Amino acid sequence: MPRPKFQLIVIGVSSGGMQALKIILGQLPAEFPLPLLVVQHISSDAGDGLARLLDELCEIRVKEADEQDRICAGTAYLAPANYHLLVESDGILALSADPPVSYARPSIDVLFESASAVYSSALIGVVLTGANFDGSQGLKTIKQNGGIAIVQNPADAAAPQMPLAALAATAVDYVAPLDGIVAVLKKLADA
Amino acid sequence: MGLPTVKSAELEDVEIGLLLTGIQQIYGYDFREYAAASIKRRLAHWLAESEFDTFSQAQSCLLRDPDTFLSLLQGITINVTEMFRDPAFFLALREQVVPFLKTYPFLKIWHAGCATGEEAYSMAILLNEEGLAGRYRLYATDIDEEVLQKAAEGVLPINVMQKFTQNYQKSGGTASFADYYTARYDHAILSASLKKNIVFSQHNLAVDAAFGEMHLILCRNVMIYFKPILKERCLSLFDHSLMPGGFLCLGLKEGMERKKWSERYEEMVPRTRIYRKCYATA
């Protein structure tokens, strides 16, 4: 069997993220063939409540990322509060307490750049609603390394700034509302 | 020629591997057992700020000129920390661990990977407030001499003090945080009374030996940068340095899940990563 074209999806989301993640992760089937890594900006003392809530609501498995987790298909890993989430070359997750990047920790750019260094053209990057510009540099890196870039339609986003910043930073492959993004992810996962 | 062309990302991995081997052989600092993703990010950050375009270019200068290496060392090892980082952890320490510490006539505490000292000073505040002033010695160590100098000075930028004050209050602090420092222009100078029982000294977790019979060891958000083998080395080091019934505090995303440790260490309060070493250990 040939290796699947895509191996990992990374998602960055900020304000309005809870609702957006419910829609995206909530519509993926339990047997979804790709793993997902998610940075949602949250306050530094938040626990893993968001991951546990999403795990209840979704068919796919959702958990807070732990260091040394091996990424598995059909699972979404959320970056923990106050840590950056990165990927090692062997598909193992790593955390870092390095300074915030663009005021954010976890930072979307850090996740995207680290995943792109490992997965290059087998990576799909998704930037969703948010009121800052985190993720735009990371999405640009993903495109430069031959990956796929998806951005939520700013008109559909609770906070359009982050999608707009991503669109300004790089040419992207898909601009779509949340439901459309789910359809694209399902299609790409089967490619 | 039939030589393959190597992608630049792979080329950079090769360059970094060569550089880290050279650094180990010349300066004795071994970063090959550090988790690659973070160290690559830190190295890339240093390179971007440097005059060099590639690590191959930088290598000659890094291996021949100690000052250039020192600038890289600081880029690799810098750990930004906070006073009373994770207030819930310090609250648990105050409420659940201090009562045990009070039963000893004198306490030895090791803070491994103290960076610029914020958490060591937080510890001193906590212990002094709990009536343990003068009854402890806190050994605060780091791999980097330069950050230890900064730590010993105890001078912080004033703009972080608001955040630290909030952390302090959430951590169960019983006094006014402003009593612990003097504001001078844009700096906060920590009170000399906090420094009295702290000894700052250089220690490299990757190569140096155990550190004496400690009652309490803190090493928070340091081992997340290590590969599993080095992390295990550190945990063994702490185990050898900790007296039975002593406490080991890790970062909130660092655990002792391996059976070897979980059967000998008990987490005092769930999700605080405060572990107590059992008395009956082989």
CSV table of C-alpha atoms in Angstrom, one decimal:
chain,number,residue,atom,x,y,z
A,1,MET,CA,0.0,0.0,0.0
A,2,PRO,CA,1.4,3.4,-0.8
A,3,ARG,CA,2.1,5.8,2.0
A,4,PRO,CA,-0.8,8.2,2.5
A,5,LYS,CA,-0.2,11.6,1.0
A,6,PHE,CA,-0.8,13.5,4.3
A,7,GLN,CA,0.3,12.4,7.7
A,8,LEU,CA,-0.6,15.2,10.1
A,9,ILE,CA,-3.0,18.2,10.6
A,10,VAL,CA,-2.0,21.2,12.7
A,11,ILE,CA,-4.7,23.7,13.8
A,12,GLY,CA,-4.3,27.1,15.3
A,13,VAL,CA,-7.2,28.9,16.9
A,14,SER,CA,-7.7,31.8,19.4
A,15,SER,CA,-10.7,33.8,20.5
A,16,GLY,CA,-13.9,32.0,19.5
A,17,GLY,CA,-11.9,28.8,19.4
A,18,MET,CA,-14.1,26.6,21.7
A,19,GLN,CA,-17.1,26.9,19.2
A,20,ALA,CA,-14.9,26.4,16.2
A,21,LEU,CA,-13.2,23.3,17.6
A,22,LYS,CA,-16.5,21.8,18.6
A,23,ILE,CA,-17.6,22.1,14.9
A,24,ILE,CA,-14.4,20.9,13.3
A,25,LEU,CA,-13.4,18.1,15.7
A,26,GLY,CA,-17.0,17.2,16.4
A,27,GLN,CA,-17.6,16.3,12.8
A,28,LEU,CA,-14.6,14.0,12.3
A,29,PRO,CA,-15.4,10.3,12.4
A,30,ALA,CA,-13.8,8.1,15.1
A,31,GLU,CA,-11.8,6.3,12.4
A,32,PHE,CA,-10.4,9.5,10.9
A,33,PRO,CA,-7.1,8.4,9.5
A,34,LEU,CA,-4.9,11.4,10.5
A,35,PRO,CA,-3.8,12.8,13.9
A,36,LEU,CA,-4.3,16.4,14.7
A,37,LEU,CA,-2.3,18.8,16.9
A,38,VAL,CA,-4.1,21.9,18.1
A,39,VAL,CA,-3.0,25.1,19.7
A,40,GLN,CA,-5.8,27.0,21.3
A,41,HIS,CA,-4.7,30.2,23.1
A,42,ILE,CA,-5.9,29.8,26.7
A,43,SER,CA,-5.0,31.5,30.0
A,44,SER,CA,-1.8,30.4,31.7
A,45,ASP,CA,-3.6,28.7,34.6
A,46,ALA,CA,-6.2,26.8,32.6
A,47,GLY,CA,-6.3,23.1,33.3
A,48,ASP,CA,-7.1,20.3,30.8
A,49,GLY,CA,-10.9,21.0,31.0
A,50,LEU,CA,-11.2,22.0,27.4
A,51,ALA,CA,-9.6,18.7,26.2
A,52,ARG,CA,-11.8,16.7,28.4
A,53,LEU,CA,-14.9,18.5,27.3
A,54,LEU,CA,-14.1,18.1,23.7
A,55,ASP,CA,-13.3,14.4,24.3
A,56,GLU,CA,-16.8,14.0,25.6
A,57,LEU,CA,-18.4,15.8,22.6
A,58,CYS,CA,-16.3,14.3,19.8
A,59,GLU,CA,-16.1,10.9,18.2
A,60,ILE,CA,-12.4,11.2,17.7
A,61,ARG,CA,-10.2,11.0,20.9
A,62,VAL,CA,-9.2,14.4,22.3
A,63,LYS,CA,-6.5,14.8,25.0
A,64,GLU,CA,-4.1,17.3,26.4
A,65,ALA,CA,-0.7,16.7,24.9
A,66,ASP,CA,1.9,15.2,27.2
A,67,GLU,CA,5.6,15.1,26.5
A,68,GLN,CA,6.7,11.8,24.9
A,69,ASP,CA,3.2,11.2,23.6
A,70,ARG,CA,3.4,9.2,20.3
A,71,ILE,CA,1.0,10.8,17.9
A,72,CYS,CA,-1.8,8.4,16.8
A,73,ALA,CA,-4.4,8.6,14.0
A,74,GLY,CA,-7.9,9.6,15.0
A,75,THR,CA,-6.6,11.6,18.0
A,76,ALA,CA,-6.5,15.4,18.6
A,77,TYR,CA,-3.8,16.6,21.0
A,78,LEU,CA,-4.3,20.0,22.6
A,79,ALA,CA,-1.3,22.1,23.7
A,80,PRO,CA,-1.4,22.5,27.5
A,81,ALA,CA,-1.7,26.0,29.0
A,82,ASN,CA,1.6,27.8,29.4
A,83,TYR,CA,3.6,25.4,27.3
A,84,HIS,CA,4.6,25.4,23.6
A,85,LEU,CA,3.8,22.2,21.7
A,86,LEU,CA,6.4,20.8,19.3
A,87,VAL,CA,7.0,17.6,17.3
A,88,GLU,CA,10.2,15.6,17.3
A,89,SER,CA,11.4,13.9,14.1
A,90,ASP,CA,10.2,10.5,15.3
A,91,GLY,CA,6.6,11.7,15.7
A,92,ILE,CA,6.9,12.1,19.4
A,93,LEU,CA,5.4,15.2,21.1
A,94,ALA,CA,7.6,17.6,23.0
A,95,LEU,CA,6.7,20.6,25.2
A,96,SER,CA,8.7,23.7,26.0
A,97,ALA,CA,8.5,26.5,28.5
A,98,ASP,CA,10.4,28.9,26.3
A,99,PRO,CA,9.3,32.5,26.3
A,100,PRO,CA,6.0,33.4,24.7
A,101,VAL,CA,6.2,34.0,20.9
A,102,SER,CA,4.1,37.0,19.7
A,103,TYR,CA,2.8,37.1,23.3
A,104,ALA,CA,1.5,33.6,23.0
A,105,ARG,CA,2.4,30.4,24.9
A,106,PRO,CA,1.3,28.0,23.5
A,107,SER,CA,2.2,29.6,20.2
A,108,ILE,CA,0.7,28.5,16.9
A,109,ASP,CA,3.8,29.6,15.0
A,110,VAL,CA,6.0,27.4,17.1
A,111,LEU,CA,3.8,24.3,16.5
A,112,PHE,CA,3.5,24.9,12.8
A,113,GLU,CA,7.2,25.5,12.2
A,114,SER,CA,8.2,22.5,14.3
A,115,ALA,CA,5.7,20.2,12.5
A,116,SER,CA,6.7,21.6,9.1
A,117,ALA,CA,10.3,20.8,9.8
A,118,VAL,CA,9.4,17.1,10.3
A,119,TYR,CA,6.4,16.5,7.9
A,120,SER,CA,7.1,19.1,5.1
A,121,SER,CA,4.7,18.3,2.2
A,122,ALA,CA,2.7,15.7,4.3
A,123,LEU,CA,1.4,18.4,6.6
A,124,ILE,CA,-1.9,20.3,6.5
A,125,GLY,CA,-2.0,23.6,8.4
A,126,VAL,CA,-5.3,25.2,9.5
A,127,VAL,CA,-5.8,28.8,10.8
A,128,LEU,CA,-9.1,29.5,12.4
A,129,THR,CA,-10.8,32.4,14.2
A,130,GLY,CA,-8.6,34.7,16.4
A,131,ALA,CA,-8.0,38.3,17.4
A,132,ASN,CA,-4.3,38.4,16.8
A,133,PHE,CA,-1.8,37.4,14.1
A,134,ASP,CA,-0.3,34.2,15.5
A,135,GLY,CA,-0.1,31.4,13.0
A,136,SER,CA,0.6,33.5,9.9
A,137,GLN,CA,4.4,32.9,9.9
A,138,GLY,CA,3.9,29.3,10.7
A,139,LEU,CA,1.4,28.8,7.8
A,140,LYS,CA,3.9,30.6,5.5
A,141,THR,CA,6.6,28.1,6.5
A,142,ILE,CA,4.2,25.2,5.9
A,143,LYS,CA,3.5,26.5,2.4
A,144,GLN,CA,7.3,27.0,1.7
A,145,ASN,CA,7.9,23.4,2.7
A,146,GLY,CA,5.2,22.1,0.3
A,147,GLY,CA,2.4,21.5,2.7
A,148,ILE,CA,-1.3,22.5,2.4
A,149,ALA,CA,-2.7,25.7,3.9
A,150,ILE,CA,-6.3,26.1,5.0
A,151,VAL,CA,-7.8,29.3,6.4
A,152,GLN,CA,-11.2,29.9,7.9
A,153,ASN,CA,-13.2,32.4,5.8
A,154,PRO,CA,-12.8,35.7,7.7
A,155,ALA,CA,-16.4,36.5,7.2
A,156,ASP,CA,-17.3,33.2,8.9
A,157,ALA,CA,-14.9,33.7,11.8
A,158,ALA,CA,-15.9,35.0,15.3
A,159,ALA,CA,-12.7,37.1,15.2
A,160,PRO,CA,-11.4,37.7,11.6
A,161,GLN,CA,-7.9,39.1,12.4
A,162,MET,CA,-6.0,35.8,12.6
A,163,PRO,CA,-7.5,34.4,9.3
A,164,LEU,CA,-6.8,37.8,7.6
A,165,ALA,CA,-3.2,37.9,8.9
A,166,ALA,CA,-2.7,34.3,7.6
A,167,LEU,CA,-4.1,35.2,4.2
A,168,ALA,CA,-1.9,38.3,4.0
A,169,ALA,CA,1.2,36.3,4.9
A,170,THR,CA,1.0,33.5,2.3
A,171,ALA,CA,-1.0,32.2,-0.7
A,172,VAL,CA,-3.3,29.5,0.7
A,173,ASP,CA,-5.0,26.4,-0.8
A,174,TYR,CA,-8.4,26.7,0.7
A,175,VAL,CA,-10.5,29.5,2.3
A,176,ALA,CA,-13.7,28.1,3.7
A,177,PRO,CA,-16.2,28.4,6.5
A,178,LEU,CA,-16.0,25.8,9.3
A,179,ASP,CA,-18.2,23.2,7.7
A,180,GLY,CA,-16.3,23.6,4.4
A,181,ILE,CA,-13.0,23.0,6.3
A,182,VAL,CA,-14.4,19.7,7.7
A,183,ALA,CA,-15.2,18.6,4.1
A,184,VAL,CA,-11.7,19.6,2.9
A,185,LEU,CA,-10.0,17.7,5.7
A,186,LYS,CA,-12.1,14.6,5.1
A,187,LYS,CA,-11.2,14.7,1.4
A,188,LEU,CA,-7.5,15.3,2.0
A,189,ALA,CA,-7.3,12.6,4.6
A,190,ASP,CA,-8.5,10.1,1.9
A,191,ALA,CA,-6.0,11.3,-0.7
B,1,MET,CA,28.4,14.0,-10.9
B,2,GLY,CA,25.9,11.5,-9.4
B,3,LEU,CA,25.9,13.0,-6.0
B,4,PRO,CA,22.5,13.4,-4.3
B,5,THR,CA,21.1,16.8,-3.4
B,6,VAL,CA,20.1,17.1,0.2
B,7,LYS,CA,17.1,19.1,1.3
B,8,SER,CA,18.1,22.1,3.4
B,9,ALA,CA,16.2,20.9,6.4
B,10,GLU,CA,18.1,17.6,6.4
B,11,LEU,CA,21.4,19.4,5.7
B,12,GLU,CA,20.7,21.6,8.8
B,13,ASP,CA,20.1,18.5,10.9
B,14,VAL,CA,23.6,17.2,9.8
B,15,GLU,CA,25.2,20.6,10.6
B,16,ILE,CA,23.6,20.7,14.0
B,17,GLY,CA,24.8,17.2,14.8
B,18,LEU,CA,28.3,18.0,13.9
B,19,LEU,CA,28.3,21.2,15.8
B,20,LEU,CA,26.9,19.6,19.0
B,21,THR,CA,29.6,16.9,18.8
B,22,GLY,CA,32.3,19.5,18.4
B,23,ILE,CA,31.0,21.6,21.4
B,24,GLN,CA,30.9,18.5,23.6
B,25,GLN,CA,34.5,17.6,22.7
B,26,ILE,CA,35.9,21.1,23.1
B,27,TYR,CA,33.8,22.7,25.9
B,28,GLY,CA,32.4,19.6,27.7
B,29,TYR,CA,28.8,20.8,27.4
B,30,ASP,CA,26.8,17.9,25.9
B,31,PHE,CA,23.6,18.9,24.3
B,32,ARG,CA,23.2,15.8,22.2
B,33,GLU,CA,20.8,14.4,24.8
B,34,TYR,CA,18.6,17.4,24.6
B,35,ALA,CA,15.2,17.1,22.9
B,36,ALA,CA,15.9,18.1,19.3
B,37,ALA,CA,12.8,20.2,18.5
B,38,SER,CA,13.4,22.8,21.2
B,39,ILE,CA,17.2,22.9,20.8
B,40,LYS,CA,16.9,23.4,17.1
B,41,ARG,CA,14.5,26.3,17.7
B,42,ARG,CA,16.9,27.9,20.1
B,43,LEU,CA,19.9,27.4,17.8
B,44,ALA,CA,18.0,28.8,14.8
B,45,HIS,CA,17.1,31.8,16.9
B,46,TRP,CA,20.8,32.3,17.8
B,47,LEU,CA,21.8,31.9,14.1
B,48,ALA,CA,19.2,34.4,12.9
B,49,GLU,CA,20.6,37.0,15.3
B,50,SER,CA,24.3,36.2,14.4
B,51,GLU,CA,26.4,37.3,11.5
B,52,PHE,CA,26.4,33.8,10.0
B,53,ASP,CA,24.1,32.3,7.4
B,54,THR,CA,24.5,28.6,8.3
B,55,PHE,CA,25.7,26.5,11.2
B,56,SER,CA,28.6,25.2,9.0
B,57,GLN,CA,29.8,28.8,8.7
B,58,ALA,CA,29.4,29.5,12.4
B,59,GLN,CA,31.1,26.3,13.5
B,60,SER,CA,34.7,27.4,13.0
B,61,CYS,CA,34.1,30.5,15.1
B,62,LEU,CA,32.1,28.7,17.7
B,63,LEU,CA,34.8,26.0,18.2
B,64,ARG,CA,37.7,28.4,18.2
B,65,ASP,CA,36.4,31.4,20.0
B,66,PRO,CA,35.0,30.8,23.6
B,67,ASP,CA,33.2,34.2,23.6
B,68,THR,CA,31.2,33.3,20.6
B,69,PHE,CA,30.4,29.9,22.2
B,70,LEU,CA,29.3,31.7,25.4
B,71,SER,CA,26.8,33.7,23.4
B,72,LEU,CA,25.4,30.5,21.9
B,73,LEU,CA,25.4,28.7,25.3
B,74,GLN,CA,23.2,31.5,26.7
B,75,GLY,CA,20.9,31.1,23.7
B,76,ILE,CA,20.6,27.4,24.3
B,77,THR,CA,20.2,27.2,28.0
B,78,ILE,CA,18.2,30.3,28.8
B,79,ASN,CA,15.1,29.5,30.8
B,80,VAL,CA,12.7,32.3,31.4
B,81,THR,CA,10.9,31.8,34.7
B,82,GLU,CA,8.6,33.7,37.0
B,83,MET,CA,8.2,34.2,40.7
B,84,PHE,CA,5.6,31.9,42.0
B,85,ARG,CA,5.1,30.3,38.6
B,86,ASP,CA,2.0,28.1,38.8
B,87,PRO,CA,0.6,29.6,42.0
B,88,ALA,CA,-1.5,26.5,42.7
B,89,PHE,CA,1.8,24.5,43.0
B,90,PHE,CA,3.2,27.0,45.5
B,91,LEU,CA,-0.1,26.9,47.5
B,92,ALA,CA,0.1,23.1,47.7
B,93,LEU,CA,3.7,23.3,48.7
B,94,ARG,CA,2.8,25.8,51.5
B,95,GLU,CA,-0.2,23.9,52.8
B,96,GLN,CA,0.8,20.2,52.2
B,97,VAL,CA,4.6,20.1,52.4
B,98,VAL,CA,5.7,22.8,54.8
B,99,PRO,CA,4.0,21.1,57.8
B,100,PHE,CA,6.4,18.2,57.2
B,101,LEU,CA,9.4,20.4,56.7
B,102,LYS,CA,8.7,22.2,60.0
B,103,THR,CA,9.4,18.9,61.8
B,104,TYR,CA,13.1,19.0,60.9
B,105,PRO,CA,15.6,21.2,62.8
B,106,PHE,CA,17.4,22.3,59.7
B,107,LEU,CA,16.5,21.9,56.0
B,108,LYS,CA,18.6,21.3,52.9
B,109,ILE,CA,16.9,22.3,49.7
B,110,TRP,CA,18.2,21.9,46.1
B,111,HIS,CA,16.7,23.9,43.3
B,112,ALA,CA,18.1,22.4,40.1
B,113,GLY,CA,18.0,24.5,37.0
B,114,CYS,CA,17.2,27.7,38.8
B,115,ALA,CA,18.0,30.0,35.9
B,116,THR,CA,17.7,33.6,37.0
B,117,GLY,CA,16.6,32.6,40.4
B,118,GLU,CA,12.9,33.8,40.5
B,119,GLU,CA,11.6,30.5,41.9
B,120,ALA,CA,14.5,30.2,44.4
B,121,TYR,CA,13.5,33.6,45.8
B,122,SER,CA,9.9,32.6,45.8
B,123,MET,CA,10.8,29.6,47.9
B,124,ALA,CA,12.8,31.8,50.3
B,125,ILE,CA,9.7,34.1,50.7
B,126,LEU,CA,7.4,31.1,51.4
B,127,LEU,CA,9.8,29.5,53.9
B,128,ASN,CA,10.4,32.8,55.8
B,129,GLU,CA,6.6,33.5,56.0
B,130,GLU,CA,6.1,30.0,57.4
B,131,GLY,CA,8.6,30.7,60.2
B,132,LEU,CA,11.5,28.8,58.8
B,133,ALA,CA,13.8,31.8,58.3
B,134,GLY,CA,17.4,30.8,59.3
B,135,ARG,CA,16.5,27.1,59.4
B,136,TYR,CA,17.3,26.2,55.8
B,137,ARG,CA,20.0,26.3,53.2
B,138,LEU,CA,18.8,26.5,49.6
B,139,TYR,CA,21.3,25.4,47.0
B,140,ALA,CA,20.2,26.9,43.7
B,141,THR,CA,22.1,25.5,40.7
B,142,ASP,CA,22.2,26.0,37.0
B,143,ILE,CA,24.4,25.0,34.1
B,144,ASP,CA,25.0,28.6,33.0
B,145,GLU,CA,27.4,30.7,35.2
B,146,GLU,CA,26.1,33.9,33.6
B,147,VAL,CA,22.5,33.4,34.7
B,148,LEU,CA,23.7,32.5,38.2
B,149,GLN,CA,25.4,35.9,38.5
B,150,LYS,CA,22.1,37.5,37.5
B,151,ALA,CA,20.3,35.3,40.0
B,152,ALA,CA,22.7,36.3,42.8
B,153,GLU,CA,22.1,40.0,42.1
B,154,GLY,CA,18.4,39.6,42.6
B,155,VAL,CA,17.5,42.5,40.4
B,156,LEU,CA,14.3,42.2,38.2
B,157,PRO,CA,12.7,44.5,35.7
B,158,ILE,CA,9.9,46.4,37.3
B,159,ASN,CA,7.4,45.6,34.6
B,160,VAL,CA,7.2,41.9,35.6
B,161,MET,CA,6.4,42.7,39.3
B,162,GLN,CA,2.7,43.1,38.7
B,163,LYS,CA,2.3,39.6,37.4
B,164,PHE,CA,4.6,38.3,40.1
B,165,THR,CA,2.4,40.0,42.7
B,166,GLN,CA,-0.7,38.3,41.4
B,167,ASN,CA,1.1,35.0,41.4
B,168,TYR,CA,2.2,35.6,45.0
B,169,GLN,CA,-1.3,36.4,46.2
B,170,LYS,CA,-2.8,33.3,44.5
B,171,SER,CA,-0.1,31.2,46.0
B,172,GLY,CA,-1.3,31.9,49.6
B,173,GLY,CA,1.2,34.7,50.4
B,174,THR,CA,0.6,36.2,53.8
B,175,ALA,CA,2.4,39.5,53.6
B,176,SER,CA,2.5,42.4,51.2
B,177,PHE,CA,4.6,41.5,48.2
B,178,ALA,CA,6.0,45.0,47.9
B,179,ASP,CA,7.8,44.5,51.2
B,180,TYR,CA,10.2,42.1,49.4
B,181,TYR,CA,11.7,44.5,47.0
B,182,THR,CA,12.8,48.1,46.6
B,183,ALA,CA,11.8,49.8,43.3
B,184,ARG,CA,14.6,51.8,41.7
B,185,TYR,CA,13.8,53.5,38.3
B,186,ASP,CA,12.8,50.6,36.1
B,187,HIS,CA,14.1,47.8,38.4
B,188,ALA,CA,13.1,46.0,41.5
B,189,ILE,CA,15.9,45.0,43.9
B,190,LEU,CA,15.0,42.0,46.0
B,191,SER,CA,15.4,42.3,49.7
B,192,ALA,CA,18.8,41.1,51.1
B,193,SER,CA,16.9,39.0,53.7
B,194,LEU,CA,15.8,36.7,50.9
B,195,LYS,CA,19.4,36.0,49.8
B,196,LYS,CA,20.8,35.1,53.2
B,197,ASN,CA,20.2,31.4,53.0
B,198,ILE,CA,20.5,30.9,49.2
B,199,VAL,CA,23.8,29.5,47.8
B,200,PHE,CA,24.0,29.9,44.0
B,201,SER,CA,26.4,27.5,42.3
B,202,GLN,CA,27.2,25.9,38.9
B,203,HIS,CA,26.0,22.3,38.3
B,204,ASN,CA,25.4,20.4,35.1
B,205,LEU,CA,22.6,17.8,35.3
B,206,ALA,CA,24.0,16.0,32.3
B,207,VAL,CA,27.4,15.2,33.8
B,208,ASP,CA,27.8,16.3,37.4
B,209,ALA,CA,27.2,14.1,40.5
B,210,ALA,CA,24.6,14.0,43.2
B,211,PHE,CA,24.2,16.8,45.7
B,212,GLY,CA,24.0,15.6,49.3
B,213,GLU,CA,21.1,14.6,51.6
B,214,MET,CA,18.3,16.9,50.6
B,215,HIS,CA,14.8,17.3,52.2
B,216,LEU,CA,13.3,19.0,49.2
B,217,ILE,CA,14.4,19.1,45.5
B,218,LEU,CA,12.8,21.3,42.9
B,219,CYS,CA,13.5,20.9,39.2
B,220,ARG,CA,10.6,22.4,37.2
B,221,ASN,CA,10.4,22.6,33.4
B,222,VAL,CA,14.0,21.6,33.0
B,223,MET,CA,13.7,17.9,32.1
B,224,ILE,CA,11.1,18.6,29.4
B,225,TYR,CA,14.1,19.7,27.3
B,226,PHE,CA,15.9,16.4,27.8
B,227,LYS,CA,15.7,13.1,25.8
B,228,PRO,CA,14.4,10.2,27.9
B,229,ILE,CA,17.9,8.8,28.7
B,230,LEU,CA,19.0,12.1,30.2
B,231,LYS,CA,15.7,12.6,32.0
B,232,GLU,CA,16.2,9.2,33.6
B,233,ARG,CA,19.7,10.2,34.6
B,234,CYS,CA,18.4,13.3,36.3
B,235,LEU,CA,15.7,11.4,38.2
B,236,SER,CA,18.3,8.9,39.4
B,237,LEU,CA,20.5,11.9,40.5
B,238,PHE,CA,17.6,13.4,42.4
B,239,ASP,CA,16.7,10.0,43.9
B,240,HIS,CA,20.3,9.6,45.2
B,241,SER,CA,20.3,13.2,46.6
B,242,LEU,CA,16.9,12.9,48.4
B,243,MET,CA,16.5,11.5,51.9
B,244,PRO,CA,13.7,9.0,52.5
B,245,GLY,CA,10.5,11.0,53.2
B,246,GLY,CA,11.9,13.9,51.1
B,247,PHE,CA,10.0,15.8,48.4
B,248,LEU,CA,10.6,16.1,44.7
B,249,CYS,CA,8.8,18.9,42.8
B,250,LEU,CA,8.6,18.7,39.0
B,251,GLY,CA,7.0,20.9,36.3
B,252,LEU,CA,3.2,20.6,35.9
B,253,LYS,CA,3.7,18.6,32.7
B,254,GLU,CA,6.5,16.4,34.0
B,255,GLY,CA,5.7,13.1,35.7
B,256,MET,CA,7.2,10.0,37.2
B,257,GLU,CA,5.0,7.5,35.4
B,258,ARG,CA,7.6,4.8,34.9
B,259,LYS,CA,7.0,1.9,37.3
B,260,LYS,CA,10.5,2.2,38.6
B,261,TRP,CA,9.6,5.6,40.1
B,262,SER,CA,5.9,5.3,40.6
B,263,GLU,CA,6.3,2.5,43.1
B,264,ARG,CA,8.8,4.6,45.2
B,265,TYR,CA,7.3,8.0,44.9
B,266,GLU,CA,3.8,9.1,45.7
B,267,GLU,CA,2.2,12.3,44.3
B,268,MET,CA,1.2,14.3,47.4
B,269,VAL,CA,-1.6,16.4,45.8
B,270,PRO,CA,-3.0,15.3,42.4
B,271,ARG,CA,-1.8,17.3,39.5
B,272,THR,CA,0.8,19.3,41.5
B,273,ARG,CA,3.7,17.1,40.6
B,274,ILE,CA,4.9,17.2,44.2
B,275,TYR,CA,6.2,13.7,44.9
B,276,ARG,CA,7.2,12.2,48.2
B,277,LYS,CA,9.9,9.5,48.4
B,278,CYS,CA,8.8,6.5,50.3
B,279,TYR,CA,10.6,5.6,53.5
B,280,ALA,CA,11.0,1.9,52.7
B,281,THR,CA,13.1,2.0,49.5
B,282,ALA,CA,15.5,-0.7,48.5
